[in-house]
Tab-separated table of N, CA and C in Angstrom:
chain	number	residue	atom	x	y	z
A	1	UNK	N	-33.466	-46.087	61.496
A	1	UNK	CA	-34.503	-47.022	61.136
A	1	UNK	C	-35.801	-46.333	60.718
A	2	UNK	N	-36.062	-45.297	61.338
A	2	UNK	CA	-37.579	-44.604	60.834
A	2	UNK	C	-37.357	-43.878	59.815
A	3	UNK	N	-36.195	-43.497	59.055
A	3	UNK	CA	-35.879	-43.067	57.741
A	3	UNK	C	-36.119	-44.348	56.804
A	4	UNK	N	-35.737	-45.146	56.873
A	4	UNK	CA	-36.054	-46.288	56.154
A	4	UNK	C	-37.289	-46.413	56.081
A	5	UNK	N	-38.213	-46.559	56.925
A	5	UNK	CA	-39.636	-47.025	57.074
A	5	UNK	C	-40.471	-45.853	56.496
A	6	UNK	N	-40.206	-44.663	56.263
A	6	UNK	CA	-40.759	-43.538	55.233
A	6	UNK	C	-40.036	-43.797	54.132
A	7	UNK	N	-39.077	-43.927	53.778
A	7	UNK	CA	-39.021	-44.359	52.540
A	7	UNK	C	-39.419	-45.517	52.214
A	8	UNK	N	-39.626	-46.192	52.504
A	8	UNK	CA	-40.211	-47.314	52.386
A	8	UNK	C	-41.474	-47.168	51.897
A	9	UNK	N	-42.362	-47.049	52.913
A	9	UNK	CA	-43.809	-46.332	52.570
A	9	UNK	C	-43.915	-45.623	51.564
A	10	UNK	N	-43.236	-44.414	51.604
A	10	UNK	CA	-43.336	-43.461	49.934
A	10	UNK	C	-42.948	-44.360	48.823
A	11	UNK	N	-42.297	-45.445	48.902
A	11	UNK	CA	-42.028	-46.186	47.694
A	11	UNK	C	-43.353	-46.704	47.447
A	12	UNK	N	-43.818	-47.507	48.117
A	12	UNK	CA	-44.942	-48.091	47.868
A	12	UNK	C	-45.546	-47.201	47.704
A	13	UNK	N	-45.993	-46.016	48.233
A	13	UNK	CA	-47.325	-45.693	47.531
A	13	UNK	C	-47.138	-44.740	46.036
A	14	UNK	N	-45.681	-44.522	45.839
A	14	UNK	CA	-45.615	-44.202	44.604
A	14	UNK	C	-46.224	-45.238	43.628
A	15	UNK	N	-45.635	-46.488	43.847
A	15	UNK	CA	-45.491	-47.486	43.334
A	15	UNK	C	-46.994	-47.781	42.432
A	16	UNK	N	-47.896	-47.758	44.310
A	16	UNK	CA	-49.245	-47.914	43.961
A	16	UNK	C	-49.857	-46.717	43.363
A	17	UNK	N	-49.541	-45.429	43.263
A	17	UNK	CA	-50.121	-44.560	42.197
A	17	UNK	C	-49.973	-44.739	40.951
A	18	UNK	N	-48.373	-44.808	40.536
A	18	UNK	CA	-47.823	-45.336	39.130
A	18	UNK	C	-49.023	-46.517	38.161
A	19	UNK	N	-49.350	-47.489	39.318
A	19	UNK	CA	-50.245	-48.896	38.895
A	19	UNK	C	-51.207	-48.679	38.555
A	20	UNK	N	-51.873	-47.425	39.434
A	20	UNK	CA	-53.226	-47.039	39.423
A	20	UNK	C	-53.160	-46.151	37.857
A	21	UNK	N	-52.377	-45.377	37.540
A	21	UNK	CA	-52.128	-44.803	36.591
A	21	UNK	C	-52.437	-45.803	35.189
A	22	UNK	N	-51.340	-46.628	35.119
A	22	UNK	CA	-51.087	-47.641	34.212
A	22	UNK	C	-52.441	-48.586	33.718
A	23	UNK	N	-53.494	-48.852	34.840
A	23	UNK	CA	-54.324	-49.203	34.775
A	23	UNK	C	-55.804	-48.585	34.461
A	24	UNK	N	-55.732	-47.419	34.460
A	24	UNK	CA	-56.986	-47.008	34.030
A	24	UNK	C	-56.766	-46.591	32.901
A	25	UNK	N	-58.579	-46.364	32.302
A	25	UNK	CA	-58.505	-45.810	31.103
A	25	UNK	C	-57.988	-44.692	30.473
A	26	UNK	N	-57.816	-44.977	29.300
A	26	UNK	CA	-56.717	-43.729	28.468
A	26	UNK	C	-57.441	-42.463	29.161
A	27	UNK	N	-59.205	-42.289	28.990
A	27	UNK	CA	-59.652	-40.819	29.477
A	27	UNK	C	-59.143	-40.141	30.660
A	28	UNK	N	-59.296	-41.811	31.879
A	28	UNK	CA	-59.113	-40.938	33.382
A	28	UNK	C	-57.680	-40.874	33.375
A	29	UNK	N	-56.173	-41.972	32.893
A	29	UNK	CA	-54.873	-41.360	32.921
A	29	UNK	C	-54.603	-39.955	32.140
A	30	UNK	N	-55.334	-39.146	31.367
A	30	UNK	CA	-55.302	-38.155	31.070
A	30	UNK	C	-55.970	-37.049	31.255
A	31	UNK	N	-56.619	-37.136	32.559
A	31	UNK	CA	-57.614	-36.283	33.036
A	31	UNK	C	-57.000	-34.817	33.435
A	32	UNK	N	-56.032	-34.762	33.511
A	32	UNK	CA	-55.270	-33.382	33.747
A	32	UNK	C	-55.583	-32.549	32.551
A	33	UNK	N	-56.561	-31.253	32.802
A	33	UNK	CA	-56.680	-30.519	31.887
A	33	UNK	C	-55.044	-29.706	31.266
A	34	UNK	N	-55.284	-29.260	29.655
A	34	UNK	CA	-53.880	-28.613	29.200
A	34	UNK	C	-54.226	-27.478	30.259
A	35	UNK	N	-53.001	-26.785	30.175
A	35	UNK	CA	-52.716	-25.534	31.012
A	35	UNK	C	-52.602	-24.624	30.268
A	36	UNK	N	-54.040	-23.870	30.118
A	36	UNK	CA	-53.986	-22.386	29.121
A	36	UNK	C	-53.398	-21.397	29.704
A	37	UNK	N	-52.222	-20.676	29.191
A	37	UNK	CA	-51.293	-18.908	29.098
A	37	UNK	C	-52.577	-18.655	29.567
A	38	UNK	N	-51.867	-17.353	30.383
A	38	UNK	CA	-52.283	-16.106	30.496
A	38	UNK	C	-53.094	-15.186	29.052
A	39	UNK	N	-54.381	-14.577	29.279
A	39	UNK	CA	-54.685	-14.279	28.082
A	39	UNK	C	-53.928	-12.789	27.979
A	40	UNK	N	-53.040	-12.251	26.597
A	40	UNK	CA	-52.764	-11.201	26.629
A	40	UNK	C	-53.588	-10.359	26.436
A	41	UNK	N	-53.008	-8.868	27.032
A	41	UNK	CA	-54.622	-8.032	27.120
A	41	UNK	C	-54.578	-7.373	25.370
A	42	UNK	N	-54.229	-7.696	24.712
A	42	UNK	CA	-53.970	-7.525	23.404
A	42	UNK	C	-55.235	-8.250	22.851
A	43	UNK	N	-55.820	-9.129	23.077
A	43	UNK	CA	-56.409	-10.634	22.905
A	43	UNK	C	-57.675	-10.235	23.127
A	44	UNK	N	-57.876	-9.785	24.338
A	44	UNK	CA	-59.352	-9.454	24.571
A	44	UNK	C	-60.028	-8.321	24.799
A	45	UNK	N	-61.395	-8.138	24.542
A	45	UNK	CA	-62.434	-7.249	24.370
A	45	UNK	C	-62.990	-7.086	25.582
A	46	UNK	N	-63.224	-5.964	26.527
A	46	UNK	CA	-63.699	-5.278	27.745
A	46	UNK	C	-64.660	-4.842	27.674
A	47	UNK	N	-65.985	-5.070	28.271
A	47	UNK	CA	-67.101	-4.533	27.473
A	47	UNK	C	-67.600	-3.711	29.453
A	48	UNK	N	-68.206	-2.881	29.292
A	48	UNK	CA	-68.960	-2.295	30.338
A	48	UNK	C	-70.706	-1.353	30.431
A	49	UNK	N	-71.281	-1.457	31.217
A	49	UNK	CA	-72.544	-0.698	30.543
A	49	UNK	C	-73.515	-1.242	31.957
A	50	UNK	N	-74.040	0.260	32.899
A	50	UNK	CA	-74.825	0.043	33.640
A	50	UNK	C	-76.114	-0.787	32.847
A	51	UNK	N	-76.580	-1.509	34.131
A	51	UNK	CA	-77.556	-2.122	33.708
A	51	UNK	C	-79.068	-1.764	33.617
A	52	UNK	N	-79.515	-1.411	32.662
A	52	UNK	CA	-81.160	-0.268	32.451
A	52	UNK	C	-82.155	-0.775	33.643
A	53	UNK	N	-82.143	0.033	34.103
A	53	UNK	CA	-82.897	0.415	35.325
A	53	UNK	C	-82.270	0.705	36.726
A	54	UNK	N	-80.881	0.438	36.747
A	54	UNK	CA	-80.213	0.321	37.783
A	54	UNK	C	-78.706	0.908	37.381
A	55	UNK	N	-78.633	2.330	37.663
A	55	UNK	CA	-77.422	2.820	37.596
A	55	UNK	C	-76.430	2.654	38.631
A	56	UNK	N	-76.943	1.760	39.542
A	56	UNK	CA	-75.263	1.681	40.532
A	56	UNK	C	-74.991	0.295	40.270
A	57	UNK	N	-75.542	-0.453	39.090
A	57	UNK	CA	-75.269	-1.792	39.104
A	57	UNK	C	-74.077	-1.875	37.333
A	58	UNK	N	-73.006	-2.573	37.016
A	58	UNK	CA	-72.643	-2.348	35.983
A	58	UNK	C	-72.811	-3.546	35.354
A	59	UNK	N	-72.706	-3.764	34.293
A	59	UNK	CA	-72.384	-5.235	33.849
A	59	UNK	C	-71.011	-4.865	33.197
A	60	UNK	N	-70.404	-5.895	32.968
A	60	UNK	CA	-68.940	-6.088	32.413
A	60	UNK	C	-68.929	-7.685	31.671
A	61	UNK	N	-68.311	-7.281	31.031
A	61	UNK	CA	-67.962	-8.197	30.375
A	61	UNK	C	-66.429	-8.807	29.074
A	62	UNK	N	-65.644	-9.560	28.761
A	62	UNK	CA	-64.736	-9.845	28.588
A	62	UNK	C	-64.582	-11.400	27.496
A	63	UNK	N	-63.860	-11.038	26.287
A	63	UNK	CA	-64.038	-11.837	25.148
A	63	UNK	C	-62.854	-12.396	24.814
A	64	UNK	N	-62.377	-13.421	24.723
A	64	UNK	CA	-61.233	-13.732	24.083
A	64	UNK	C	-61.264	-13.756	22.559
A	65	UNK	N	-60.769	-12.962	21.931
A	65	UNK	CA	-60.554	-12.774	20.748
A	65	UNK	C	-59.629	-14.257	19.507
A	66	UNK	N	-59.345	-14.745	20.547
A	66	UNK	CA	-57.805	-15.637	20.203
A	66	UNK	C	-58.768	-17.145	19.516
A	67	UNK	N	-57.752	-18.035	19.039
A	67	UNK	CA	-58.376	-18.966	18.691
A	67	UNK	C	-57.775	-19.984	19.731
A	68	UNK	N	-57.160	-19.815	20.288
A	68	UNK	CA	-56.976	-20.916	21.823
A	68	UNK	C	-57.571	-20.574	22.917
A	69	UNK	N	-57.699	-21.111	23.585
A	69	UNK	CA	-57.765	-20.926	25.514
A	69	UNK	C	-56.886	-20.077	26.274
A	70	UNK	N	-57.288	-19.128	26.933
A	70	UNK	CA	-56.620	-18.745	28.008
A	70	UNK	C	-57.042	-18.435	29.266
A	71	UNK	N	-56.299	-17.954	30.378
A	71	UNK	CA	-56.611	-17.689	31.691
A	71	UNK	C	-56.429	-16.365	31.982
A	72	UNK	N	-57.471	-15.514	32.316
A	72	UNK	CA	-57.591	-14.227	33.160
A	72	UNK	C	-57.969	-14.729	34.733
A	73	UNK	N	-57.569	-13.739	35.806
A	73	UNK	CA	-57.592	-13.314	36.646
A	73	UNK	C	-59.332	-13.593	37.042
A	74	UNK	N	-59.633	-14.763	38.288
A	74	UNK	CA	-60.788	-15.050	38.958
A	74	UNK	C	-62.077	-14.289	38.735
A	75	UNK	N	-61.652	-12.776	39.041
A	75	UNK	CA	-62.403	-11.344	39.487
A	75	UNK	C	-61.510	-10.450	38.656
A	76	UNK	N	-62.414	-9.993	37.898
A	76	UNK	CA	-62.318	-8.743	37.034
A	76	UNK	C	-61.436	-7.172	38.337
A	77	UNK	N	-60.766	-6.405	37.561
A	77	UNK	CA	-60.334	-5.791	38.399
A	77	UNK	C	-60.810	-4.735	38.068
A	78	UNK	N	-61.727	-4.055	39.451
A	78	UNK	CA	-62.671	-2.579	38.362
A	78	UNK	C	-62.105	-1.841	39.391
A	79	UNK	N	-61.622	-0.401	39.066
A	79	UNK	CA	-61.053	1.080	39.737
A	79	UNK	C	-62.138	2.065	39.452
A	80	UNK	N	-62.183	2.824	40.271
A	80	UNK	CA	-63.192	4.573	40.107
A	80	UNK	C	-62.376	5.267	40.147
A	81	UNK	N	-62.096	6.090	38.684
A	81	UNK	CA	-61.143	7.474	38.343
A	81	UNK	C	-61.134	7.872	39.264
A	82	UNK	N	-59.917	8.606	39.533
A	82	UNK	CA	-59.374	9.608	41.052
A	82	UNK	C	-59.280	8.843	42.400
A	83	UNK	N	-60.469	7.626	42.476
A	83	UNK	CA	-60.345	7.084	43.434
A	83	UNK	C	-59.457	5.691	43.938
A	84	UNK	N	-59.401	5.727	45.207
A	84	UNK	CA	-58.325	4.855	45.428
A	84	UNK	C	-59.099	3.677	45.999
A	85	UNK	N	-58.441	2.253	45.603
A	85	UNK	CA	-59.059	1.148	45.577
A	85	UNK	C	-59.582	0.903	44.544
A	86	UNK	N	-59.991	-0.672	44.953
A	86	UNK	CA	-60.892	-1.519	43.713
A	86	UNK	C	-62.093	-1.740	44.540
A	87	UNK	N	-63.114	-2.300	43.517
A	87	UNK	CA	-64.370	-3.193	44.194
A	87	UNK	C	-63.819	-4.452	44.299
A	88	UNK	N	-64.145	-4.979	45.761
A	88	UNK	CA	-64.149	-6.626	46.350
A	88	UNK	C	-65.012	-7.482	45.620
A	89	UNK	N	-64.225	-8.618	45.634
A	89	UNK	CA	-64.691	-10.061	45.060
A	89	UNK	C	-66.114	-10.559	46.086
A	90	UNK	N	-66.904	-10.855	45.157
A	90	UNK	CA	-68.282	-11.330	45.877
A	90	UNK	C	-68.559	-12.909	45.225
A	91	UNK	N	-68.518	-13.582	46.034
A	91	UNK	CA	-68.213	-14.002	47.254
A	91	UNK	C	-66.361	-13.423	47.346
A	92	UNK	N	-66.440	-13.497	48.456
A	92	UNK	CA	-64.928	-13.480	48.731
A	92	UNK	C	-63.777	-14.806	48.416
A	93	UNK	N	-62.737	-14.298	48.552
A	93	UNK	CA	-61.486	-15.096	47.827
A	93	UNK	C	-61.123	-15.303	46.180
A	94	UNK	N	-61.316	-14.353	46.011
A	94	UNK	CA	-61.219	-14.085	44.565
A	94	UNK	C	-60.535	-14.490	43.825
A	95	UNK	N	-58.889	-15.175	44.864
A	95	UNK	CA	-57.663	-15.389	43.730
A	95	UNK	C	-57.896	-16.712	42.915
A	96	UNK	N	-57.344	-16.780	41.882
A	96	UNK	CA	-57.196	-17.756	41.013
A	96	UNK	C	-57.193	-17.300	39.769
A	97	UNK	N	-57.939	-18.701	38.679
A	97	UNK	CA	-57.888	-18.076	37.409
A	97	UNK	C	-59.271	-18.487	36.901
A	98	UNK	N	-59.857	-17.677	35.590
A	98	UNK	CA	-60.784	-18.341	34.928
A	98	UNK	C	-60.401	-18.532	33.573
A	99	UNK	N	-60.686	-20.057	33.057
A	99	UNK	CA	-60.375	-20.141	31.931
A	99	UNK	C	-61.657	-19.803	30.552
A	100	UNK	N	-60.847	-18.811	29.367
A	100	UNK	CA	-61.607	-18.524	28.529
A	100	UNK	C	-61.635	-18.999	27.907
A	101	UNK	N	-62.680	-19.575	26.759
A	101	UNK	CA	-62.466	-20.711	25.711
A	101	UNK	C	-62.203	-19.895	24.458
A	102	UNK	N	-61.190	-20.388	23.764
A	102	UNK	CA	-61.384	-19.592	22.061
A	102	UNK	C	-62.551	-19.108	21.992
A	103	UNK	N	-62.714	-17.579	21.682
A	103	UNK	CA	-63.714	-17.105	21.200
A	103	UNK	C	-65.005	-16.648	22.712
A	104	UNK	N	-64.739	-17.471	23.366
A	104	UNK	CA	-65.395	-17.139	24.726
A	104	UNK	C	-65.612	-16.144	25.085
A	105	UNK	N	-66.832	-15.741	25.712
A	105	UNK	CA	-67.237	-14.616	26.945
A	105	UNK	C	-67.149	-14.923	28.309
A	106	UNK	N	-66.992	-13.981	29.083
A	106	UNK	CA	-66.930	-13.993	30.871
A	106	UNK	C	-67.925	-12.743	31.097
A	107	UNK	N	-68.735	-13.065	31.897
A	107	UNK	CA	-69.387	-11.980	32.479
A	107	UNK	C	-69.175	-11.556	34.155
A	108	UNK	N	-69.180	-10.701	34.353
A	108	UNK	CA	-69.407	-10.287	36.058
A	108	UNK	C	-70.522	-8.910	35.456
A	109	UNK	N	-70.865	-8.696	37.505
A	109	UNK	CA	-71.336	-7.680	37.728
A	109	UNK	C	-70.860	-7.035	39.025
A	110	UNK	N	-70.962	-5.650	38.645
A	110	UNK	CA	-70.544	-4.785	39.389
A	110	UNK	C	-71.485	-3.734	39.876
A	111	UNK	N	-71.751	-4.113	41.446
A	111	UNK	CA	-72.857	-2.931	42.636
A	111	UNK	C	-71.305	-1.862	42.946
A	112	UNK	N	-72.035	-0.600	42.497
A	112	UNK	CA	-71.087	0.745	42.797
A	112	UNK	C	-70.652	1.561	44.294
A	113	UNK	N	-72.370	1.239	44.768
A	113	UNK	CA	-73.282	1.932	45.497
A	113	UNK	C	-74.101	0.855	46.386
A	114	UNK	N	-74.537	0.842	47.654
A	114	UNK	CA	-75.639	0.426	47.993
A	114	UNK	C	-76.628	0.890	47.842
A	115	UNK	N	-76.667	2.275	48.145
A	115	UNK	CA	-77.614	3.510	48.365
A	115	UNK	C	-77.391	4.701	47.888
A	116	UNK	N	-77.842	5.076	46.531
A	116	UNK	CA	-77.057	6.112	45.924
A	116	UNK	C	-77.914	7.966	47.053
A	117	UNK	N	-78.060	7.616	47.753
A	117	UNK	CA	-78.851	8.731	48.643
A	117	UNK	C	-77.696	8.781	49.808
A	118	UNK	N	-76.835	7.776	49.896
A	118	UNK	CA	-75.624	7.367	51.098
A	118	UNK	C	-74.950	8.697	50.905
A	119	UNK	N	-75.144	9.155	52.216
A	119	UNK	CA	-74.067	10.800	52.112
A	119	UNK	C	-72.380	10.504	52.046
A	120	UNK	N	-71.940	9.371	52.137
A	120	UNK	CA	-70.271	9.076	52.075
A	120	UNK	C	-70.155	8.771	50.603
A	121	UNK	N	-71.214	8.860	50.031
A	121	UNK	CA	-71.092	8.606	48.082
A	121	UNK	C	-69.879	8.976	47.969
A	122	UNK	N	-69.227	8.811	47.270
A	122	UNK	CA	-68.050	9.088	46.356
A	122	UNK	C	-68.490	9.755	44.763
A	123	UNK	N	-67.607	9.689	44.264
A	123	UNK	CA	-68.043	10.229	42.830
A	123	UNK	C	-66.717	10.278	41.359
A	124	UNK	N	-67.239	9.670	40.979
A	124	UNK	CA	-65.926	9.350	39.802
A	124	UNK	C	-66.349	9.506	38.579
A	125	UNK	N	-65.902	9.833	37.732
A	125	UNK	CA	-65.823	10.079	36.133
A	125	UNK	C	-65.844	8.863	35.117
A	126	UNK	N	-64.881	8.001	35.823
A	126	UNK	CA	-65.050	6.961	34.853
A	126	UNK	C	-64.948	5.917	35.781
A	127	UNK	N	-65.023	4.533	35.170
A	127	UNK	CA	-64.456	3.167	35.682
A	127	UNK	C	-63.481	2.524	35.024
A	128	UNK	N	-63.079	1.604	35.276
A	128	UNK	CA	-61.587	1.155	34.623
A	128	UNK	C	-61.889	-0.391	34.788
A	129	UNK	N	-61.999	-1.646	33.505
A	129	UNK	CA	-62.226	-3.281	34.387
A	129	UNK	C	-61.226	-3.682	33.469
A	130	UNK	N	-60.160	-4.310	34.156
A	130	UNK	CA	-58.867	-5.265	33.844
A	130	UNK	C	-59.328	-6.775	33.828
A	131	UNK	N	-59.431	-7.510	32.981
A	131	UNK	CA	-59.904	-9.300	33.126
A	131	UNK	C	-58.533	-9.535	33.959
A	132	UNK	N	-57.478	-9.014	34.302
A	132	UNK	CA	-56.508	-9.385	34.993
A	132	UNK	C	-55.441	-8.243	35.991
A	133	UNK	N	-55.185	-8.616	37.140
A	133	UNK	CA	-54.748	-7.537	37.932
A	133	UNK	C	-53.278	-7.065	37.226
A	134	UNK	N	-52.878	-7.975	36.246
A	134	UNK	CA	-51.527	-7.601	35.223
A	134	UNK	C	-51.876	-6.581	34.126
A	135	UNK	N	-53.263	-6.878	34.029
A	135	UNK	CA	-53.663	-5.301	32.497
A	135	UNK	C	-53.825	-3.684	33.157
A	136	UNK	N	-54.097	-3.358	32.189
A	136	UNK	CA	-53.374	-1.925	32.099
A	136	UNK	C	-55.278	-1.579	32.291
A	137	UNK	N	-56.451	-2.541	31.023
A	137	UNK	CA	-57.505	-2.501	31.287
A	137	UNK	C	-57.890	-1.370	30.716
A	138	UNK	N	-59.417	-1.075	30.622
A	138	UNK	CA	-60.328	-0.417	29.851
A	138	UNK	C	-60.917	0.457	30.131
A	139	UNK	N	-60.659	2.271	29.980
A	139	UNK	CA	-61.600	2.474	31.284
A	139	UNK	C	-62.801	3.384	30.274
A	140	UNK	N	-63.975	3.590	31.085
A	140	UNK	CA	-65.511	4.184	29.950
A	140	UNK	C	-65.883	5.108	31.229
A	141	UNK	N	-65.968	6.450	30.625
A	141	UNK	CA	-66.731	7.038	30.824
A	141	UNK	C	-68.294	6.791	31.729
A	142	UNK	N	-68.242	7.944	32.774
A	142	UNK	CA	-69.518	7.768	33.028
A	142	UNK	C	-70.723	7.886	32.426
A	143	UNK	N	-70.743	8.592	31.553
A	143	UNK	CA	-71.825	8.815	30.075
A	143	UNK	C	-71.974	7.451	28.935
A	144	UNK	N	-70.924	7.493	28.815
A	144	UNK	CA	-70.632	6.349	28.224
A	144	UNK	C	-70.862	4.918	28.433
A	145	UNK	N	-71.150	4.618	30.257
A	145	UNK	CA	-71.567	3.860	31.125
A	145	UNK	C	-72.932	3.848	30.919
A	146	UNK	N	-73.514	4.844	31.164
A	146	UNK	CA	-75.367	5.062	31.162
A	146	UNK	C	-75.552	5.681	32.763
A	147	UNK	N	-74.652	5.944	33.497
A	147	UNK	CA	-74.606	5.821	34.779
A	147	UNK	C	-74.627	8.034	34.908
A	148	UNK	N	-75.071	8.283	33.875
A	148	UNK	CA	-75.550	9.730	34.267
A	148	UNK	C	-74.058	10.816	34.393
A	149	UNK	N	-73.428	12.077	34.520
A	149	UNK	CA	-72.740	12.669	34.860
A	149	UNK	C	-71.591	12.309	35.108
A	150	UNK	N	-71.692	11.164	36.309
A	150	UNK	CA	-71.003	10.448	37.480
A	150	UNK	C	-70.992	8.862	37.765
A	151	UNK	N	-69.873	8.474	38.256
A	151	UNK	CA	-70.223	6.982	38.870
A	151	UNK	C	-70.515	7.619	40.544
A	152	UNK	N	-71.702	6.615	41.061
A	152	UNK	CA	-71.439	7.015	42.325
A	152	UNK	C	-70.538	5.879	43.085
A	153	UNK	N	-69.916	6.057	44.570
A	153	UNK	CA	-69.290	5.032	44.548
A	153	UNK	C	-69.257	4.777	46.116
A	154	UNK	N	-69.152	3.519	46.534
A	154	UNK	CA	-69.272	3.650	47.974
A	154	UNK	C	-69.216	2.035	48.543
A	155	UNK	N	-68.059	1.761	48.914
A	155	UNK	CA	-68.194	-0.078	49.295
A	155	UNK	C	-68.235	-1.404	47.839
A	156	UNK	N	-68.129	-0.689	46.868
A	156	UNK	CA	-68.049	-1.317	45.851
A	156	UNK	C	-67.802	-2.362	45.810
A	157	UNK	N	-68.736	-3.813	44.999
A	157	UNK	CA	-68.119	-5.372	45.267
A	157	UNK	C	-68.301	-5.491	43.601
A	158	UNK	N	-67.746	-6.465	43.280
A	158	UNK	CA	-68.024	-7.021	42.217
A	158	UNK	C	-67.859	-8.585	42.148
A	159	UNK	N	-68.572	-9.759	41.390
A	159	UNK	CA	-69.245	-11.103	41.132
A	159	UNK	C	-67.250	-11.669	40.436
A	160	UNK	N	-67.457	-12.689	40.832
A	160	UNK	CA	-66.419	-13.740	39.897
A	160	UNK	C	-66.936	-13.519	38.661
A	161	UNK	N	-65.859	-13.704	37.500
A	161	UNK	CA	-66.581	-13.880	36.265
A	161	UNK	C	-67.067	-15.282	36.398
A	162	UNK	N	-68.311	-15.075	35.340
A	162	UNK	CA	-69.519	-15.883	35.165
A	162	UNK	C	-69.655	-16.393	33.703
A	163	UNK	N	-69.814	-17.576	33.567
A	163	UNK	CA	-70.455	-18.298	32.083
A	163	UNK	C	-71.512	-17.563	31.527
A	164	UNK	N	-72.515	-16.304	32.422
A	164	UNK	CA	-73.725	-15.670	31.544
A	164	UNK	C	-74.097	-14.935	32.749
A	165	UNK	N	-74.478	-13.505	31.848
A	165	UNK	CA	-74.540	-12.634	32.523
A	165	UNK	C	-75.620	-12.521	33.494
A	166	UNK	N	-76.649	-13.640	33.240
A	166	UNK	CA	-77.732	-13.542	33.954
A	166	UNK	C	-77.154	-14.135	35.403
A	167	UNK	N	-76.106	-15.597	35.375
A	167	UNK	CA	-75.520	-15.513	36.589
A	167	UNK	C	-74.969	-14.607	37.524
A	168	UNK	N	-73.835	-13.764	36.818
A	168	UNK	CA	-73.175	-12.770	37.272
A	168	UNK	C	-74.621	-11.868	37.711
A	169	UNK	N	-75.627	-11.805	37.179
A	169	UNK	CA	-76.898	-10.675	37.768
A	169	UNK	C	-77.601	-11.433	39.134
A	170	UNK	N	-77.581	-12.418	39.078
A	170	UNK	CA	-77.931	-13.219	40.410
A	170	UNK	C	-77.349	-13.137	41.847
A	171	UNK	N	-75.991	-13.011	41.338
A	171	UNK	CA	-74.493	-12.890	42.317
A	171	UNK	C	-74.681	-11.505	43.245
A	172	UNK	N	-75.807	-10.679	42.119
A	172	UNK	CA	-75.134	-8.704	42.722
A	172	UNK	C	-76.742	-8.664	43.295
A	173	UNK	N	-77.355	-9.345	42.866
A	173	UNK	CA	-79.125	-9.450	43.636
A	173	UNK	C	-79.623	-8.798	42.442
A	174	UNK	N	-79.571	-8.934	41.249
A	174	UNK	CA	-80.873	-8.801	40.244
A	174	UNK	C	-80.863	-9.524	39.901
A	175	UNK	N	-82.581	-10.021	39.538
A	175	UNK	CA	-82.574	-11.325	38.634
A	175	UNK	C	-83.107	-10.541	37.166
């Protein structure tokens, strides 16, 4: 008898979703956004470059080249040559996706260093930022960065990508 009475119930409230469906407007029965692919890393442009005045801070940034929508990876995935690990998602919980619009930019930022005077510094040659933990990703030089000789490196976080970089600069504490 209590198998019956859950099915029962699930009928009805299918029933009553179906109605609810049927009854609203064309906009809200179609409110389910399309579901944009994965962007291939073929597709997009990796951009990187400490930020002038602040060499343990990076900016990054990421373009969809494509004329559709796609989805990269929440948090940019940045590595320090030789070294092992990534920088952490700031705020934390990083997983998911962000969607890029045709032609779109994503920005994050990336703190290297708290304290480039910190005697546990690290020290790396280059950086490496993947828009997705599936790419192979981009990696630049520390010269090439603006970041002097060396990256320094030590506890490294990096921002969700961001609609503008001035957000993503808010996220790492510069305004």
């Amino acid at each position: 008898m209590p198998i019956r009475a859950a099915i029962a119930v699930s009928t009805a409230v299918s029933a009553a979703a179906a109605a609810l469906l049927l009854t609203a407007p064309q906009s809200q029965a179609a409110a389910g956004h399309e579901r944009a692919a994965h962007c291939a890393e073929r597709a997009l442009t990796v951009r990187a470059k400490a930020a002038t005045g602040h060499p343990t801070v990076l900016r990054v940034s990421v373009t969809n080249r494509t004329a559709r929508a796609c989805v990269v990876d929440r948090v940019p995935t940045v590595t320090f040559g030789g070294l092992d690990g990534a920088a952490l998602p700031v705020p934390e919980g990083g997983t998911g996706s962000y969607r890029l619009a045709a032609g779109g930019t994503a920005y994050a930022a990336v703190r290297t260093i708290g304290d480039p005077r910190d005697p546990e510094a690290r020290r790396a040659d280059s950086v490496t930022v993947a828009a997705s933990a599936a790419h192979w990703g981009r990696s630049f030089g520390a010269g090439r960065l603006g970041t002097g000789r060396q990256v320094l490196v030590w506890e490294p976080v990096t921002t969700w990508w961001q609609p503008t970089a001035r957000a993503a600069d808010r996220i790492i504490g510069l305004d």
